[in-house]
Structures are given as structure tokens and as C-alpha cells.
Tab-separated table of C-alpha atoms and ligand atoms in Angstrom:
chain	number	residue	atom	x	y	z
G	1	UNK	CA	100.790	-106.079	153.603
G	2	UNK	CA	104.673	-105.129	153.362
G	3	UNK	CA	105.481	-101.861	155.260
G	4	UNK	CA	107.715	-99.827	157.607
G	5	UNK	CA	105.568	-99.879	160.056
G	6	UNK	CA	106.724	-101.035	163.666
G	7	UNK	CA	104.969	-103.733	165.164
G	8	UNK	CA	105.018	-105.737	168.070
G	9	UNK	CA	103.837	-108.945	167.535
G	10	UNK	CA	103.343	-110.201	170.969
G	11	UNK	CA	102.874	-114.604	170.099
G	12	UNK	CA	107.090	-113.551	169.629
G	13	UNK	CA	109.180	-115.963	172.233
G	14	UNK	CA	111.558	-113.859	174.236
G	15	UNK	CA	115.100	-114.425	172.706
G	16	UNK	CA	117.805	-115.192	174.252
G	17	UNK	CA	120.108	-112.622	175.042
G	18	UNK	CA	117.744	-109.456	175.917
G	19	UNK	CA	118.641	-105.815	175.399
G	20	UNK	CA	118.898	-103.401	176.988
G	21	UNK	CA	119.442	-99.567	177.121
G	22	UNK	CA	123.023	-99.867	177.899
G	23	UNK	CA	124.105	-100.529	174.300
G	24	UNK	CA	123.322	-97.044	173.077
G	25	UNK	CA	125.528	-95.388	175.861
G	26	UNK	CA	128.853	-96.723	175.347
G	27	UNK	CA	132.182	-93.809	175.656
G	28	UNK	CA	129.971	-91.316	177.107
G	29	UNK	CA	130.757	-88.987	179.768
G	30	UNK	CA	127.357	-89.450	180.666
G	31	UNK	CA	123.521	-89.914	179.392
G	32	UNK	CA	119.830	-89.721	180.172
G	33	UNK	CA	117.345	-92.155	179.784
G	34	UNK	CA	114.138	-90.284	179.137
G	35	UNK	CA	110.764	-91.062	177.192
G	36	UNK	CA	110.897	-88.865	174.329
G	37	UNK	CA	114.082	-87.652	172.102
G	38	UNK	CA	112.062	-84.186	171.921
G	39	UNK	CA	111.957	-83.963	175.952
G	40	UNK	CA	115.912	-84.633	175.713
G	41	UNK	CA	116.658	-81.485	172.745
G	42	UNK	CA	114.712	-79.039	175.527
G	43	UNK	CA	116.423	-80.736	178.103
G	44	UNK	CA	120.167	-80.049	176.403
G	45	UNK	CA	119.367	-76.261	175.461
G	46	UNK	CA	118.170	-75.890	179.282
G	47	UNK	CA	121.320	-77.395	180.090
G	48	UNK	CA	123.866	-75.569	177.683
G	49	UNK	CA	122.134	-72.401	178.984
G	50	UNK	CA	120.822	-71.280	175.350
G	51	UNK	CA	118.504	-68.461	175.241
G	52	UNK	CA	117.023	-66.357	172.380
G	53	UNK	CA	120.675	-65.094	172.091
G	54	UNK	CA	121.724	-68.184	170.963
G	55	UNK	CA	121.122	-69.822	167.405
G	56	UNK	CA	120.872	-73.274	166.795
G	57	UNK	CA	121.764	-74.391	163.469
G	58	UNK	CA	119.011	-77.448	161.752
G	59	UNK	CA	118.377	-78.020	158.397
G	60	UNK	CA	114.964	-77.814	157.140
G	61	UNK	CA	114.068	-81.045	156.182
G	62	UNK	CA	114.117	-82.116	159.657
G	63	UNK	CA	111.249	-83.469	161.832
G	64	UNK	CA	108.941	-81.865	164.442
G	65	UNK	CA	109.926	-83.447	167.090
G	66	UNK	CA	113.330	-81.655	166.905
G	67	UNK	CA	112.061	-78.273	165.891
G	68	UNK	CA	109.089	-77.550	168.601
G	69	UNK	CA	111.530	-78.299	171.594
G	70	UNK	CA	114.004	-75.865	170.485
G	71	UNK	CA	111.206	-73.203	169.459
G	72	UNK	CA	109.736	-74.078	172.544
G	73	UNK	CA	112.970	-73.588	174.696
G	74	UNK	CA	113.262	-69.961	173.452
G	75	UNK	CA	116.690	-70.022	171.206
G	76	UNK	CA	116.831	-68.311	167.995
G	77	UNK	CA	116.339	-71.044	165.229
G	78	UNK	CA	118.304	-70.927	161.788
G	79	UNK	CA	118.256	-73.133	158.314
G	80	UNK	CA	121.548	-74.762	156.669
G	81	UNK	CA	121.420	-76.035	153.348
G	82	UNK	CA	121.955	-79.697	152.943
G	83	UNK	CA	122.880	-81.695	149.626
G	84	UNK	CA	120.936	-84.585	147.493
G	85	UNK	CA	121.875	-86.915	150.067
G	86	UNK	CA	120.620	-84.478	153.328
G	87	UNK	CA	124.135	-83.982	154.203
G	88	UNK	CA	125.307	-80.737	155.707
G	89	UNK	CA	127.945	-79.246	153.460
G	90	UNK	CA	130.691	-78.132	155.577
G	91	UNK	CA	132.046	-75.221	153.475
G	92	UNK	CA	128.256	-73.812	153.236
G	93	UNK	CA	127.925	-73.940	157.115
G	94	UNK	CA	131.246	-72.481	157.734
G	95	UNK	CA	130.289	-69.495	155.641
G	96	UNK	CA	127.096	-69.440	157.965
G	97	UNK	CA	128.872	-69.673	161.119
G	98	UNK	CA	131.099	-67.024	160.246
G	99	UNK	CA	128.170	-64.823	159.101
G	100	UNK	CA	126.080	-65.053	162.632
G	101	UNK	CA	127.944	-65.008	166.009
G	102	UNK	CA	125.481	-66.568	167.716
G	103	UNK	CA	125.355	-69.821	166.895
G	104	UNK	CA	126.061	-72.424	169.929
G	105	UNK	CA	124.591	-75.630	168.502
G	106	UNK	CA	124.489	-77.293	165.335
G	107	UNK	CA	122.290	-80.364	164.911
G	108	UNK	CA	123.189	-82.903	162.456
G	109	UNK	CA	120.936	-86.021	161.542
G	110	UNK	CA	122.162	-89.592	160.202
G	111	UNK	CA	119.222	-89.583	157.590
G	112	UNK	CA	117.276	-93.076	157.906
G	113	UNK	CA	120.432	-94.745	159.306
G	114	UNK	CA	122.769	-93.325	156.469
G	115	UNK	CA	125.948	-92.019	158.319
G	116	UNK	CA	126.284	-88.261	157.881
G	117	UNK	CA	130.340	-87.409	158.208
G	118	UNK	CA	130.843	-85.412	161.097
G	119	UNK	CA	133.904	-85.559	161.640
G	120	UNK	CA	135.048	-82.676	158.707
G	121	UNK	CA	132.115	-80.362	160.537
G	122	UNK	CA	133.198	-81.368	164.031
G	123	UNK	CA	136.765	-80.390	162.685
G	124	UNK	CA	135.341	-76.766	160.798
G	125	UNK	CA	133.771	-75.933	164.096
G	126	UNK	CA	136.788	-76.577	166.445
G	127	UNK	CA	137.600	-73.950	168.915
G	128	UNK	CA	134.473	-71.722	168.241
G	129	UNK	CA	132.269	-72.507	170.871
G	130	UNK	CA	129.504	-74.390	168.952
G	131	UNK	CA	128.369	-77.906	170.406
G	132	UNK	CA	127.083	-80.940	167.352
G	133	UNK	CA	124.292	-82.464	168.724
G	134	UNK	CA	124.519	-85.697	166.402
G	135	UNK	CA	120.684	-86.777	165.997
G	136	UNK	CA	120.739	-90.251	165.748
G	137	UNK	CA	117.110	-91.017	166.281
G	138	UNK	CA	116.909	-93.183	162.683
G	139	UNK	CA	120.680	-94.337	163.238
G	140	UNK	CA	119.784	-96.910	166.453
G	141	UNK	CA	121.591	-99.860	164.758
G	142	UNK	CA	124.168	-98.453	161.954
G	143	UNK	CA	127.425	-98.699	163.181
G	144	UNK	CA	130.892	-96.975	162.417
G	145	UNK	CA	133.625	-98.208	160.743
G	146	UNK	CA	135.533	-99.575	164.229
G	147	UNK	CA	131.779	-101.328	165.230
G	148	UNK	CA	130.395	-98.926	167.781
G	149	UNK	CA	126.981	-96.808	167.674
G	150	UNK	CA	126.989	-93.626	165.755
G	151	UNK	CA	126.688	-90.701	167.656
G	152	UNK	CA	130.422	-90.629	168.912
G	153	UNK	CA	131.965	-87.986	166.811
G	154	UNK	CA	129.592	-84.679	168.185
G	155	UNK	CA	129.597	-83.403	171.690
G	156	UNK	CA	125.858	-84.514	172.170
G	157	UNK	CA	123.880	-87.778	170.830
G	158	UNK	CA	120.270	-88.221	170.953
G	159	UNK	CA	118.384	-91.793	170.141
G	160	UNK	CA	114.627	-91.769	169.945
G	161	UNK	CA	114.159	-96.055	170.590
G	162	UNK	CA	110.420	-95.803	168.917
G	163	UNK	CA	112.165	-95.217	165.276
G	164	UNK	CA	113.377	-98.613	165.217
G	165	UNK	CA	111.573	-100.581	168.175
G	166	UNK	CA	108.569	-102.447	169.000
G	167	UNK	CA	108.278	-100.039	172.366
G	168	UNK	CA	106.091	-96.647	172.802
G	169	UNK	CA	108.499	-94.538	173.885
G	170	UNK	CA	111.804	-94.337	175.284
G	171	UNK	CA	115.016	-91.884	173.879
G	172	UNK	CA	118.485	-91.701	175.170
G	173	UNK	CA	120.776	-88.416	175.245
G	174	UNK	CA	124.843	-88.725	175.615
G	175	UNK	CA	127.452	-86.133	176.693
G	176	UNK	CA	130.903	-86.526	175.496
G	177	UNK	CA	131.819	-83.223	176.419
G	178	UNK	CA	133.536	-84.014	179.750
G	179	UNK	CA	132.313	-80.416	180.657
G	180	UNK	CA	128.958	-80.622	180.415
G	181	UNK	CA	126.760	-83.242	182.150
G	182	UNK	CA	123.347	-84.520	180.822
G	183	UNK	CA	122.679	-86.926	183.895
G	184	UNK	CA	119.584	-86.762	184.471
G	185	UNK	CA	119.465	-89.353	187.126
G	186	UNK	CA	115.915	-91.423	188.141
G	187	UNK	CA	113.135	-89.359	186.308
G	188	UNK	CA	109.270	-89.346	187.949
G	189	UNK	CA	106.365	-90.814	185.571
G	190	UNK	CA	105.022	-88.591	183.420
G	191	UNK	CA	101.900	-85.915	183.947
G	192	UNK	CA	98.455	-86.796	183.606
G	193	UNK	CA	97.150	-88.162	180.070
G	194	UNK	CA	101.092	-90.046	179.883
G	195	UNK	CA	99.594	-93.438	180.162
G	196	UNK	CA	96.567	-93.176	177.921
G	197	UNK	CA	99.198	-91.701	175.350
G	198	UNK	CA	102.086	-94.861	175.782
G	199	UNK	CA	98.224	-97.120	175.448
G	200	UNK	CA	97.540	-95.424	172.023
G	201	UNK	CA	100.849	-96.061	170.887
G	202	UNK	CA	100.272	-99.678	171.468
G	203	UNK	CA	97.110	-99.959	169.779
G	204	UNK	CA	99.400	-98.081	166.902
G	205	UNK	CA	101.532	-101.289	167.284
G	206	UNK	CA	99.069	-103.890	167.758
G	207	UNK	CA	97.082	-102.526	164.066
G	208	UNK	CA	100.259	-102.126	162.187
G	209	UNK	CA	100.385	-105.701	163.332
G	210	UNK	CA	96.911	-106.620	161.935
G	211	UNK	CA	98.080	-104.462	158.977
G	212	UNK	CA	101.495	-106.271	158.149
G	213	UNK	CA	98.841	-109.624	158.494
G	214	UNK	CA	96.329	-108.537	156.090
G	215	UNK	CA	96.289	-110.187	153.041
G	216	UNK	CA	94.577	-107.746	151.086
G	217	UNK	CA	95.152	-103.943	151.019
G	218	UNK	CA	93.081	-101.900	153.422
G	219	UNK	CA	93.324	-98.066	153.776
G	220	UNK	CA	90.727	-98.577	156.605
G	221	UNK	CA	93.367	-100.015	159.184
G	222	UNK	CA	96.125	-97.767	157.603
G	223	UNK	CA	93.819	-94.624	158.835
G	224	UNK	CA	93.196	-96.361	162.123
G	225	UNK	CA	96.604	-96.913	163.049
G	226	UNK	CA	97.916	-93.225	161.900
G	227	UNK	CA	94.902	-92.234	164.213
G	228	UNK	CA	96.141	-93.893	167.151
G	229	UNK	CA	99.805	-92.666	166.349
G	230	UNK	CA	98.424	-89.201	166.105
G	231	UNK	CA	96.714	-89.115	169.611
G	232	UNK	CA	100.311	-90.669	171.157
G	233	UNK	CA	101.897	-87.589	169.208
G	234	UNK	CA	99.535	-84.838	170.112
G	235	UNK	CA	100.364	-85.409	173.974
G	236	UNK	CA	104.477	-85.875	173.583
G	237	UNK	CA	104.464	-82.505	171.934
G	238	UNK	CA	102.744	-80.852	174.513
G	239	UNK	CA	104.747	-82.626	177.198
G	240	UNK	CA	108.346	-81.140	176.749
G	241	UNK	CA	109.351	-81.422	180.298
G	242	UNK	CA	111.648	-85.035	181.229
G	243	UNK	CA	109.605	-88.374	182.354
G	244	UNK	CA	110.243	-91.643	182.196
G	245	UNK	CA	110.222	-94.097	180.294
G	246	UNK	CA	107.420	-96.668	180.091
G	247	UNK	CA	106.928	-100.100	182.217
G	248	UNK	CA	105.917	-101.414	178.800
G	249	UNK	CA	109.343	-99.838	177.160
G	250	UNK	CA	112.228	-101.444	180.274
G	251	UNK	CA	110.009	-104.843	179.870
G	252	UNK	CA	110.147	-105.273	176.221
G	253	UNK	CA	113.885	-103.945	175.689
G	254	UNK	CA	114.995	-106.858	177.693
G	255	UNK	CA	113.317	-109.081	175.411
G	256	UNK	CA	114.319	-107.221	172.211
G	257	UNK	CA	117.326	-108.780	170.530
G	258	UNK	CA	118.888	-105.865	168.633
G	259	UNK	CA	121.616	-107.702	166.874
G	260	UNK	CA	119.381	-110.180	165.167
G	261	UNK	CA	117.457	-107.244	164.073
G	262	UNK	CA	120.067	-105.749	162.566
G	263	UNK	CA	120.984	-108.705	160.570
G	264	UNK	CA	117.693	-109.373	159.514
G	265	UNK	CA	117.680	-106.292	157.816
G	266	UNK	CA	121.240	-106.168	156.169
G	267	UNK	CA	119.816	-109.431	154.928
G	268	UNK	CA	116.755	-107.031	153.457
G	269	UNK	CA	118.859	-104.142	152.712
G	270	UNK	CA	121.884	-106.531	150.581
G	271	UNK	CA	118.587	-108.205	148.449
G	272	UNK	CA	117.114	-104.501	147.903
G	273	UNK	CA	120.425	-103.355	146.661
G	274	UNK	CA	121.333	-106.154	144.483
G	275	UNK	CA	117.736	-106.707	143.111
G	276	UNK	CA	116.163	-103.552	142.185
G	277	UNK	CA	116.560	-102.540	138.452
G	278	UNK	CA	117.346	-98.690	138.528
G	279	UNK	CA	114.993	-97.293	136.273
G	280	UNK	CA	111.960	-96.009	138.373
G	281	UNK	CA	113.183	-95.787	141.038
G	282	UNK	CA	117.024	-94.622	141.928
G	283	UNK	CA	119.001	-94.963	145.462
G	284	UNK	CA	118.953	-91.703	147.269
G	285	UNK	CA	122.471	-93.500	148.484
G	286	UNK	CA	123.982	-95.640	145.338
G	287	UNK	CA	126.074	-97.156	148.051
G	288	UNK	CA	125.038	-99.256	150.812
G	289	UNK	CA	127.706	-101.499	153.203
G	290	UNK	CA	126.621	-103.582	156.190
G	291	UNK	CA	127.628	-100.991	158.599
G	292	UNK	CA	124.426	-99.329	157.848
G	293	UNK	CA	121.354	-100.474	159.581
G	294	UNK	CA	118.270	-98.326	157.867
G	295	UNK	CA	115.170	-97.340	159.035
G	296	UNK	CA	114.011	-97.593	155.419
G	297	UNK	CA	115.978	-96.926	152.339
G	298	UNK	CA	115.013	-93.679	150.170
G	299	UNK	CA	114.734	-94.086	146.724
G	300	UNK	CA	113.431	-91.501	144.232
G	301	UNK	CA	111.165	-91.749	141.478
G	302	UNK	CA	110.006	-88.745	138.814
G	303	UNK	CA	107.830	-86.418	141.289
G	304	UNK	CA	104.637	-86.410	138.620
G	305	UNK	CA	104.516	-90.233	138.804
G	306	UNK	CA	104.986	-90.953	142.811
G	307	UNK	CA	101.435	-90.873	143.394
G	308	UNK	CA	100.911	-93.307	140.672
G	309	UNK	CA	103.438	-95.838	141.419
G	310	UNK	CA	102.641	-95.756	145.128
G	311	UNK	CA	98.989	-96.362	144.447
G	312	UNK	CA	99.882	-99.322	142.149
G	313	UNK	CA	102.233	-100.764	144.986
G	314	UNK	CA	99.460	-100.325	147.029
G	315	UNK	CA	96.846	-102.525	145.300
G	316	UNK	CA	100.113	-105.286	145.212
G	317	UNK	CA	99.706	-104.890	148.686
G	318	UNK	CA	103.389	-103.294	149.308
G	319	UNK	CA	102.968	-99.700	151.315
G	320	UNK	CA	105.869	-97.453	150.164
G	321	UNK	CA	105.848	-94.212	152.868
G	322	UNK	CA	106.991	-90.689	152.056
G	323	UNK	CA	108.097	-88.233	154.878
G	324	UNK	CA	106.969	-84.940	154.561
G	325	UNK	CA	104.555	-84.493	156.831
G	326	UNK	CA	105.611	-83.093	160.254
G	327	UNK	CA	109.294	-82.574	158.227
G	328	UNK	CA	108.419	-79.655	156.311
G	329	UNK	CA	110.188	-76.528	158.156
G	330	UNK	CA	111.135	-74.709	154.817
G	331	UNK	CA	110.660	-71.200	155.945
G	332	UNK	CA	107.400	-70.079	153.188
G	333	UNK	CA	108.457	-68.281	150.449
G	334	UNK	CA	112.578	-69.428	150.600
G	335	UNK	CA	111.431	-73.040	148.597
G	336	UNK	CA	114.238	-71.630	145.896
G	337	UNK	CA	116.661	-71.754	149.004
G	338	UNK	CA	116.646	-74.980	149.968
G	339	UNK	CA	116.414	-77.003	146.356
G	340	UNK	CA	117.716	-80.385	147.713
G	341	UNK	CA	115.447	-80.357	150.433
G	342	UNK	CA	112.094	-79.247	148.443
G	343	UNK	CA	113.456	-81.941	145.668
G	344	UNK	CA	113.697	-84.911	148.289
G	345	UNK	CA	110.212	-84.270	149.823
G	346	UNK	CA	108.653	-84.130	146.175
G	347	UNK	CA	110.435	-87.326	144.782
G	348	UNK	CA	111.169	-89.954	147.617
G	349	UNK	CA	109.331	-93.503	148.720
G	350	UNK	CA	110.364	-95.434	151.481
G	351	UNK	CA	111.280	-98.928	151.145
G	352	UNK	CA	111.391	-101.215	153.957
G	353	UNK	CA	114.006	-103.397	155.032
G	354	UNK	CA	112.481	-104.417	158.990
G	355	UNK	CA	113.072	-107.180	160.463
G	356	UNK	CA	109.748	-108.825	160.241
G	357	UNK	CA	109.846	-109.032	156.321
G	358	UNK	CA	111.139	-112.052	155.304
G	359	UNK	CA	113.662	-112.900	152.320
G	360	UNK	CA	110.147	-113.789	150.027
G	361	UNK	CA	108.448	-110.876	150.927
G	362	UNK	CA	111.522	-108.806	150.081
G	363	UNK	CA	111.926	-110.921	146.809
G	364	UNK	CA	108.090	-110.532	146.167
G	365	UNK	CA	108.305	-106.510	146.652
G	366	UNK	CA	111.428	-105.772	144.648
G	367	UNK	CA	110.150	-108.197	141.698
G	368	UNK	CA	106.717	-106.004	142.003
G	369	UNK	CA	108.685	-102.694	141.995
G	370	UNK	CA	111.311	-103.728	138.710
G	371	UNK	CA	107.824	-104.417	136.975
G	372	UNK	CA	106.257	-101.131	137.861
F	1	PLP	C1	115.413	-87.697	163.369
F	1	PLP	C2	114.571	-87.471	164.603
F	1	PLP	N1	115.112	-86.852	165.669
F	1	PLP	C3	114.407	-86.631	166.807
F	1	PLP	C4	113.076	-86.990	166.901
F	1	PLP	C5	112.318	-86.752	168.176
F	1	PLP	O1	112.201	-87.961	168.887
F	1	PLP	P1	110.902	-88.322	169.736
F	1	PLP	O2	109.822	-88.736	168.769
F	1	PLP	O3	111.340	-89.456	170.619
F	1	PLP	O4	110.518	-87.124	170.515
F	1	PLP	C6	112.471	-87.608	165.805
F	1	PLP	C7	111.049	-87.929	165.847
F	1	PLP	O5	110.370	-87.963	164.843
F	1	PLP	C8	113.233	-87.881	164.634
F	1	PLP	O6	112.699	-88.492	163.571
């Protein structure tokens, strides 16, 4: 079955040039290495010295796993609007900022490896004493226009490696604010139940595995494996305070090649973009160049017929994912305030571009989806 799914498939021969964390850190004043991206967002609010003072700026559409930390770490949390693309409108936010005193942080995500500019908010927020924490966790491989990572334009980067790789955990916070340090130096394992949680993770890899194998749909292994990913998920969120990474993560990031990843799915991404008729289904981002790596790429269909055309993917054996669940932080009752956001979550599939498909399977699913 074609998905989005991350899977390790371990009969893979180690390639030849291996990985590495160090790729994701270059320019920065300094980083930490830590297993979870939602550990690091506590971690940077402890370290800024935000308190329930302090606001920090998301938008809504935005997922758990940034929200609990900072509800978690006590500072005052606040909506922005973003556009049909989930950008931040810089105009919008400058009113906001204006309006409320208190913000200190403003988080801004890449949405599914689509570069957000940050450069005309970085600019709008100049001299007021509010830090951009650029989230990059579905932004690992995109790159900017002069070939580095994203994440270099905001004071603060964060990388969750589990969005893109075969590994359990692992997440990466920079600093380029020469004034404030996020060296977190050699961090201890994590707390009891840590290991069983990095073990269901891998048995979420190993049936997405079975899953992408299966020649025939089955909902069966598709509940199994969102199972498994739910036990992993149910610890992390608990467990906001720094640990480690995993043996299993350091082992397999040396024998990770990112950059043939990458090109395997700008390979995936330039057949998507050329092949798919836009009638059903329409770009989220009409645009696409080979600096951008997705995570998947959104497209949108007619809200009433999503279930529909999903289901009829299904039975060809192609699993199109929606996010929504776990990215739902409309405050109930202000739906009418956020009309990009509630629009997105209503009409969007995911289409995958990983690695592991190959040019037929990407041929197969975009000639199933133009006869949908
Ligand atoms: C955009 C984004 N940022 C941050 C996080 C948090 O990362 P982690 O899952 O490593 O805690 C997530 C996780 O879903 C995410 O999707």
C-alpha cells in the first residue's frame, strides 16, 4: 500500500556516506540534541525565563506537541490568524503585537516542508523584544535559496528527526541569538517507561513496513500501527523534562543517507506536480521548486466529497492522510475566527512523496487520483 508512513525497512544496506546530527546545526550559536521537539519548546521557555506574564504567539492549526509544552511551562498562550497557505500574515500579527504587550515569542511553522517567509516577520518584530522560534519539525530537508537548512532566519529553530526519519525519536533545538544559549550539553536517559515507549515506536515502524508491503488494503494493520504510535505518544507528552536521545536513533542516523532521500523525493514531488490533473484535487501550494523537500504535499478537494475519494483511494490501495487530529487548537466557539485554518482541516489529503515510493508507484497513484 502507498502511504506517508515512515518505515524502517531493516534488509536496507547501510549507504555510504552516513548522517549524522551535525547537518541540522550549521551557523548556530549553539544547539541541543534532545529526544523530543516538545521536551526542547519547554526547555526554550524555561530558558528565555517566560512565565504566565509572557504570551507566546502560535497559530491554531498547529500540533500538540507544540501546544502542551508551552501550556505546560505556564506562559500565557495566544492565536494568530494564518492564510490559505498556513502562513502568518505579517500585517495581522503586527496589529496583534501592538495590541498585547506581552508577547515574547512567536512560533512560526514551515508547513509540511513549504518555506514560510520569515524574514518580513523577523523584520516587523525588530527591536521589540519578541524571539521567532522557527518550527521546522516538517522542514528537515527543504533548503533555502543559498542551500542551507531552514531554520536560519528566527532566533530559535527546532527539528523533530521522527517527521521525516526511520528513527523513534530524536529533535534538535538551535540558538542564533548570540545572547541566549540552548546548550544543553550530555543529557541522562530518560525516566522509567522511556524504553518501552522508543520499542513501540519501532513496532510503529516495523507495521508501517508490513503495511507499505501489503498488497491488498488492510485497515487491520493501519489500526495496529496508529496503536503502537499512540502508546509512544501517550508517554512523550507526559515526559516534558530533557533526555536523550535513543541508542536506536545515534545508530541508525549514521546509516541514514539524507541527501539521497531528499532526491528521491524531489524525484516524487516533480512527477506529482507535473502529473496530477487539477480538477479534484488542487495544490494547497500551486508552486513547488526543488528547494522544497515535503513531508507530504497538501492538496484540497471539496470538503463533502473527502471521505469519498479517500475511501476509493483506499480500496486502490493508495492511503491519502488528513491532519487534524492532535492539530485542532481552535479555541471552541471562535471557528468564524480562524476561516483558513477551519477550511484547511475540512478540505486537505496528504499525498506522499517518501523516499521509499518508487517512480511506478508514484505514476500508479497519480494515474489513480486523475481518474477519481
Ligand atoms: C510541526 C511540529 N512541531 C513540533 C512537534 C513536536 O515534536 P516532537 O514530536 O518531537 O515532540 C511536532 C510533532 O508533531 C510537529 O509536527
Amino acid at each position: 500500500m502507498i502511504h506517508l508512513l515512515r518505515q524502517f525497512d531493516p534488509t536496507t544496506p547501510p549507504p555510504e556516506t552516513g548522517g549524522g546530527v551535525e547537518q541540522w546545526t550549521p551557523r548556530c550559536s549553539s544547539s541541543c540534541f534532545a529526544s523530543t521537539g516538545r521536551s526542547l519548546v519547554a526547555f526554550l521557555v524555561d530558558t528565555l525565563g517566560l512565565s504566565s506574564d509572557h504570551t507566546c504567539l502560535i497559530p491554531a492549526y498547529v500540533p500538540e506537541g507544540v501546544v502542551q509544552p508551552l501550556r505546560m511551562s505556564g506562559i500565557r498562550v495566544d492565536f494568530y490568524r494564518v492564510d490559505h497557505r498556513l502562513f502568518a500574515d505579517p500585517e495581522r500579527l503586527s496589529r496583534q503585537v501592538e495590541k498585547d504587550p506581552s508577547v515574547r515569542l512567536v512560533v512560526l511553522i514551515h508547513p509540511f516542508g513549504f518555506e514560510q517567509p520569515v524574514r518580513p516577520i523577523r523584520d516587523m518584530l525588530s527591536g521589540r523584544g519578541i524571539a521567532i522560534l522557527e518550527d521546522c519539525a516538517q522542514a528537515l530537508l527543504s533548503r533555502t535559496e543559498d542551500g542551507t537548512t531552514l531554520g536560519q532566519e528566527g532566533d530559535f529553530s527546532l527539528f523533530s528527526l521522527n517527521k521525516f526519519l526511520p528513527v523513534p525519536d530524536g529533535a534538535v533545538l538551535q540558538s542564533h541569538c548570540r545572547g541566549t544559549s540552548v546548550d544543553c550539553g550530555q543529557l541522562a536517559r530518560g525516566p522509567e517507561g522511556w524504553r518501552e515507549s522508543i520499542l513501540a515506536y519501532e513496532e510503529h515502524l516495523r507495521l508501517n513496513h508490513a503495511l507499505l508491503t501489503s498488497t491488498s488494503p488492510d485497515r487491520r494493520l493501519l489500526e495496529e500501527t496508529g496503536e503502537a504510535y499512540e502508546r509512544y505518544y501517550s508517554f512523550v507528552n507526559r515526559e516534558l523534562g530533557l533526555s536523550a536521545p535513543s541508542d536506536v536513533t545515534l545508530d541508525r542516523l549514521r546509516r541514514l543517507a539524507p541527501g539521497a532521500m531528499a532526491e528521491a523525493r524531489r524525484r516524487n514531488c516533480a512527477l506529482l506536480y507535473a502529473g496530477l490533473k487539477q480538477t479534484t484535487f488542487r495544490f494547497v501550494y500551486p508552486q513547488w521548486d526543488d528547494r522544497t523537500v515535503p513531508m507530504a504535499v497538501p492538496v484540497r478537494v471539496r470538503p463533502e466529497e473527502r471521505e469519498r475519494i479517500a475511501d476509493r483511494l483506499f480500496e486502490r490501495n493508495i492511503l491519502l492522510s488528513t491532519l487534524v487530529d492532535k492539530w485542532n487548537f481552535i479555541p471552541p466557539g471562535r471557528e468564524s475566527a480562524f476561516p483558513a485554518e477551519s477550511e484547511f482541516m475540512a478540505s486537505h489529503l496528504l499525498v506522499p512523496v517518501n523516499e521509499f515510493l518508487s517512480s511506478e508507484e508514484m505514476e500508479y497513484m497519480v494515474a489513480t487520483m486523475n481518474q477519481i
